Short mmCIF file of C-alpha atoms and ligand atoms in Angstrom, two decimals:
data_model
loop_
_atom_site.label_atom_id
_atom_site.label_comp_id
_atom_site.label_asym_id
_atom_site.label_seq_id
_atom_site.Cartn_x
_atom_site.Cartn_y
_atom_site.Cartn_z
CA UNK U 1 21.51 2.76 28.27
CA UNK U 2 18.23 1.11 27.43
CA UNK U 3 17.60 -2.58 27.00
CA UNK U 4 18.16 -3.52 23.37
CA UNK U 5 17.62 -7.24 23.70
CA UNK U 6 15.90 -9.02 20.84
CA UNK U 7 13.09 -10.10 23.14
CA UNK U 8 12.45 -6.51 24.08
CA UNK U 9 12.29 -5.43 20.44
CA UNK U 10 9.92 -8.27 19.53
CA UNK U 11 7.73 -7.44 22.51
CA UNK U 12 7.72 -3.77 21.56
CA UNK U 13 6.46 -4.65 18.08
CA UNK U 14 3.38 -6.54 19.29
CA UNK U 15 1.27 -3.50 19.96
CA UNK U 16 1.83 -1.87 16.59
CA UNK U 17 1.23 -5.12 14.75
CA UNK U 18 -2.33 -5.46 15.97
CA UNK U 19 -4.78 -5.89 13.09
CA UNK U 20 -1.93 -6.50 10.69
CA UNK U 21 -2.41 -9.62 8.54
CA UNK U 22 -0.91 -12.66 10.26
CA UNK U 23 1.54 -13.43 7.50
CA UNK U 24 2.72 -9.83 7.42
CA UNK U 25 3.10 -9.96 11.21
CA UNK U 26 5.29 -13.04 10.87
CA UNK U 27 7.41 -11.26 8.31
CA UNK U 28 7.70 -8.18 10.52
CA UNK U 29 9.00 -10.29 13.40
CA UNK U 30 11.36 -12.05 11.03
CA UNK U 31 12.61 -8.69 9.78
CA UNK U 32 13.35 -7.62 13.36
CA UNK U 33 15.13 -10.92 14.09
CA UNK U 34 17.23 -10.97 10.94
CA UNK U 35 18.21 -7.31 11.19
CA UNK U 36 19.14 -7.82 14.83
CA UNK U 37 21.82 -10.27 13.72
CA UNK U 38 23.39 -7.39 11.81
CA UNK U 39 23.14 -5.08 14.83
CA UNK U 40 20.27 -3.16 13.31
CA UNK U 41 17.61 -2.43 15.90
CA UNK U 42 14.13 -2.10 14.45
CA UNK U 43 10.97 -0.76 16.02
CA UNK U 44 7.62 -0.82 14.27
CA UNK U 45 6.11 2.66 14.21
CA UNK U 46 2.96 1.92 12.24
CA UNK U 47 0.97 -1.07 11.08
CA UNK U 48 -2.74 -1.08 10.39
CA UNK U 49 -4.26 2.32 9.67
CA UNK U 50 -8.02 2.64 9.21
CA UNK U 51 -9.38 4.38 6.13
CA UNK U 52 -10.66 7.12 8.43
CA UNK U 53 -7.19 7.63 9.91
CA UNK U 54 -5.73 7.68 6.42
CA UNK U 55 -8.19 10.42 5.38
CA UNK U 56 -7.10 12.51 8.36
CA UNK U 57 -3.46 11.96 7.53
CA UNK U 58 -4.07 12.96 3.92
CA UNK U 59 -5.78 16.18 5.06
CA UNK U 60 -2.71 17.19 7.03
CA UNK U 61 -0.90 19.97 5.19
CA UNK U 62 -3.77 20.26 2.73
CA UNK U 63 -6.91 21.23 4.61
CA UNK U 64 -5.61 20.91 8.17
CA UNK U 65 -2.44 22.31 9.83
CA UNK U 66 0.92 20.62 9.56
CA UNK U 67 3.05 19.47 6.70
CA UNK U 68 2.10 16.94 4.04
CA UNK U 69 3.04 13.44 5.14
CA UNK U 70 1.32 11.22 2.59
CA UNK U 71 0.09 11.20 -0.96
CA UNK U 72 -2.36 8.41 -0.27
CA UNK U 73 -6.03 9.09 0.38
CA UNK U 74 -8.09 6.75 2.54
CA UNK U 75 -8.15 3.30 0.94
CA UNK U 76 -5.11 4.07 -1.18
CA UNK U 77 -2.46 2.69 1.16
CA UNK U 78 -1.62 -0.92 1.93
CA UNK U 79 -1.64 0.15 5.59
CA UNK U 80 -5.43 0.42 5.30
CA UNK U 81 -5.63 -3.33 4.72
CA UNK U 82 -3.12 -4.44 7.33
CA UNK U 83 -0.58 -5.32 4.66
CA UNK U 84 2.12 -2.73 5.39
CA UNK U 85 4.40 -1.70 8.21
CA UNK U 86 6.66 1.27 8.88
CA UNK U 87 9.82 0.95 10.87
CA UNK U 88 12.30 3.17 12.64
CA UNK U 89 15.85 2.34 13.63
CA UNK U 90 17.27 2.71 17.11
CA UNK U 91 20.81 3.78 17.84
CA UNK U 92 22.94 1.97 20.42
CA UNK U 93 21.30 4.00 23.17
CA UNK U 94 17.85 2.90 22.14
CA UNK U 95 16.93 6.31 20.73
CA UNK U 96 15.12 6.60 17.41
CA UNK U 97 17.64 7.67 14.80
CA UNK U 98 16.39 8.93 11.44
CA UNK U 99 19.78 9.35 9.81
CA UNK U 100 19.50 7.71 6.42
CA UNK U 101 22.63 5.59 6.21
CA UNK U 102 23.69 2.10 5.18
CA UNK U 103 21.68 0.53 8.00
CA UNK U 104 18.51 1.44 6.11
CA UNK U 105 19.72 -0.24 2.95
CA UNK U 106 20.65 -3.24 5.02
CA UNK U 107 17.18 -3.32 6.60
CA UNK U 108 15.68 -3.01 3.12
CA UNK U 109 17.76 -5.94 1.89
CA UNK U 110 16.74 -8.08 4.83
CA UNK U 111 13.08 -7.24 4.24
CA UNK U 112 13.30 -8.15 0.57
CA UNK U 113 15.05 -11.40 1.40
CA UNK U 114 11.99 -12.46 3.37
CA UNK U 115 9.62 -11.43 0.62
CA UNK U 116 8.62 -7.91 1.60
CA UNK U 117 8.45 -5.04 -0.84
CA UNK U 118 10.51 -2.06 0.33
CA UNK U 119 9.53 1.59 -0.07
CA UNK U 120 13.21 2.52 -0.33
CA UNK U 121 13.17 1.01 -3.82
CA UNK U 122 10.43 3.27 -5.07
CA UNK U 123 11.43 5.54 -7.89
CA UNK U 124 9.35 8.68 -7.33
CA UNK U 125 8.91 9.11 -3.60
CA UNK U 126 11.28 6.95 -1.61
CA UNK U 127 9.73 5.69 1.61
CA UNK U 128 12.59 4.09 3.51
CA UNK U 129 10.60 3.10 6.62
CA UNK U 130 7.87 1.38 4.60
CA UNK U 131 7.50 -2.34 3.87
CA UNK U 132 4.50 -4.06 2.37
CA UNK U 133 3.28 -7.49 1.38
CA UNK U 134 0.48 -7.32 -1.16
CA UNK U 135 -0.37 -10.99 -1.86
CA UNK U 136 -0.39 -9.86 -5.48
CA UNK U 137 -3.48 -7.74 -4.85
CA UNK U 138 -3.67 -4.21 -6.25
CA UNK U 139 -5.07 -1.38 -4.17
CA UNK U 140 -8.12 -1.16 -6.41
CA UNK U 141 -8.78 -4.86 -5.88
CA UNK U 142 -8.49 -4.33 -2.13
CA UNK U 143 -10.79 -1.30 -2.29
CA UNK U 144 -13.38 -3.40 -4.09
CA UNK U 145 -13.33 -5.82 -1.16
CA UNK U 146 -10.93 -8.53 -2.30
CA UNK U 147 -9.05 -10.11 0.58
CA UNK U 148 -5.90 -12.17 0.82
CA UNK U 149 -6.74 -15.77 1.52
CA UNK U 150 -6.38 -16.91 5.08
CA UNK U 151 -3.70 -19.53 5.52
CA UNK U 152 -4.17 -19.93 9.20
CA UNK U 153 -6.93 -22.52 9.32
CA UNK U 154 -5.69 -25.99 10.00
CA UNK U 155 -7.09 -29.26 8.81
CA UNK U 156 -8.02 -31.15 11.93
CA UNK U 157 -9.30 -34.51 10.73
CA UNK U 158 -6.84 -37.32 10.35
CA UNK U 159 -7.81 -38.85 7.02
CA UNK U 160 -9.40 -37.09 4.11
CA UNK U 161 -10.20 -39.16 1.08
CA UNK U 162 -12.17 -39.64 -2.10
CA UNK U 163 -15.84 -38.80 -1.61
CA UNK U 164 -15.28 -36.37 1.29
CA UNK U 165 -16.71 -32.88 1.16
CA UNK U 166 -16.28 -29.66 3.08
CA UNK U 167 -13.91 -26.96 4.26
CA UNK U 168 -11.03 -29.28 4.95
CA UNK U 169 -11.18 -30.68 1.43
CA UNK U 170 -11.30 -27.15 0.11
CA UNK U 171 -8.26 -26.12 2.12
CA UNK U 172 -6.30 -29.08 0.75
CA UNK U 173 -7.43 -28.19 -2.75
CA UNK U 174 -6.28 -24.60 -2.33
CA UNK U 175 -2.85 -25.75 -1.27
CA UNK U 176 -2.64 -28.17 -4.20
CA UNK U 177 -3.65 -25.47 -6.65
CA UNK U 178 -1.17 -23.06 -5.11
CA UNK U 179 1.53 -25.69 -5.55
CA UNK U 180 0.74 -25.95 -9.25
CA UNK U 181 -1.60 -28.93 -9.42
CA UNK U 182 -4.59 -28.36 -11.63
CA UNK U 183 -8.00 -29.33 -10.33
CA UNK U 184 -10.92 -29.69 -12.68
CA UNK U 185 -13.52 -27.99 -10.49
CA UNK U 186 -11.11 -25.64 -8.71
CA UNK U 187 -11.26 -25.56 -4.91
CA UNK U 188 -14.88 -26.66 -4.72
CA UNK U 189 -14.66 -28.65 -1.50
CA UNK U 190 -15.53 -31.93 -3.18
CA UNK U 191 -12.92 -34.67 -3.15
CA UNK U 192 -13.55 -36.11 -6.60
CA UNK U 193 -11.42 -37.88 -9.19
CA UNK U 194 -9.54 -34.72 -10.14
CA UNK U 195 -8.52 -34.08 -6.53
CA UNK U 196 -7.62 -37.74 -6.16
CA UNK U 197 -5.34 -37.49 -9.17
CA UNK U 198 -3.67 -34.34 -7.82
CA UNK U 199 -3.14 -35.87 -4.37
CA UNK U 200 -1.57 -38.96 -5.94
CA UNK U 201 0.70 -36.84 -8.13
CA UNK U 202 1.74 -34.82 -5.08
CA UNK U 203 2.44 -37.98 -3.08
CA UNK U 204 4.48 -39.40 -5.92
CA UNK U 205 6.51 -36.23 -6.29
CA UNK U 206 7.34 -36.28 -2.58
CA UNK U 207 8.09 -40.00 -2.34
CA UNK U 208 5.11 -40.65 -0.11
CA UNK U 209 2.92 -43.72 -0.25
CA UNK U 210 0.73 -43.10 -3.30
CA UNK U 211 -2.70 -44.02 -1.95
CA UNK U 212 -4.59 -40.80 -2.71
CA UNK U 213 -5.58 -40.47 0.95
CA UNK U 214 -4.60 -37.30 2.77
CA UNK U 215 -3.30 -38.51 6.12
CA UNK U 216 -0.90 -36.87 8.58
CA UNK U 217 2.22 -37.42 6.43
CA UNK U 218 0.71 -36.04 3.25
CA UNK U 219 -0.77 -33.15 5.20
CA UNK U 220 2.54 -32.30 6.79
CA UNK U 221 4.22 -32.22 3.38
CA UNK U 222 1.40 -30.15 1.96
CA UNK U 223 1.70 -27.54 4.70
CA UNK U 224 5.47 -27.61 4.55
CA UNK U 225 5.64 -26.99 0.82
CA UNK U 226 2.82 -24.50 0.89
CA UNK U 227 4.47 -22.46 3.64
CA UNK U 228 7.78 -22.52 1.80
CA UNK U 229 6.13 -20.72 -1.07
CA UNK U 230 4.48 -18.23 1.27
CA UNK U 231 7.59 -17.16 3.17
ZN1 ZN T 1 4.17 3.03 5.30
#
């Protein structure tokens, strides 16, 4: 009987989640946690796959020995951008169990609940172990070099106000835009009158002191609401 504690499963996942986008990592851990509550034991079998590795995989069964395992050439899988994971389920003895049964549907449901797209829903070629999170980016956009925005930077200064410039202003602007506030110059890193107006509107909507200054309380609400829309 192997150790099927949640900690063990989370620990096991770490290795395979290397080079996977941070937000997708978070979702993978959440998937493991939520499924665990339903006695479904998930291991991650694959995360990031380089374009080179994908090419090799695509060759298998075509120009190299073995059977065909993928229809995606290098650059044509979300795995190549760290935005997809594959899972396997363990039975009560901790052995990988590929029987397709209701546990897979359950795992799929859990994944979708936390915002992942599930390969088991695909019409043509069902891919039960596969989950992805695309940030709304198509594969051709990713191939052309587009990247999901990083949400991991943190604003460190205490007060940000009218007239300020720089990365921290830009980060605040991005969050405001994401939350539906329109900014005249976009996220240009300049705290001008349009940003001031948006900050005040945000503060008003959240019953904060409407002073147009981004201090700790406004920041906390910004992050909180922003994260809610991301997860
Ligand atoms: Zn996959």
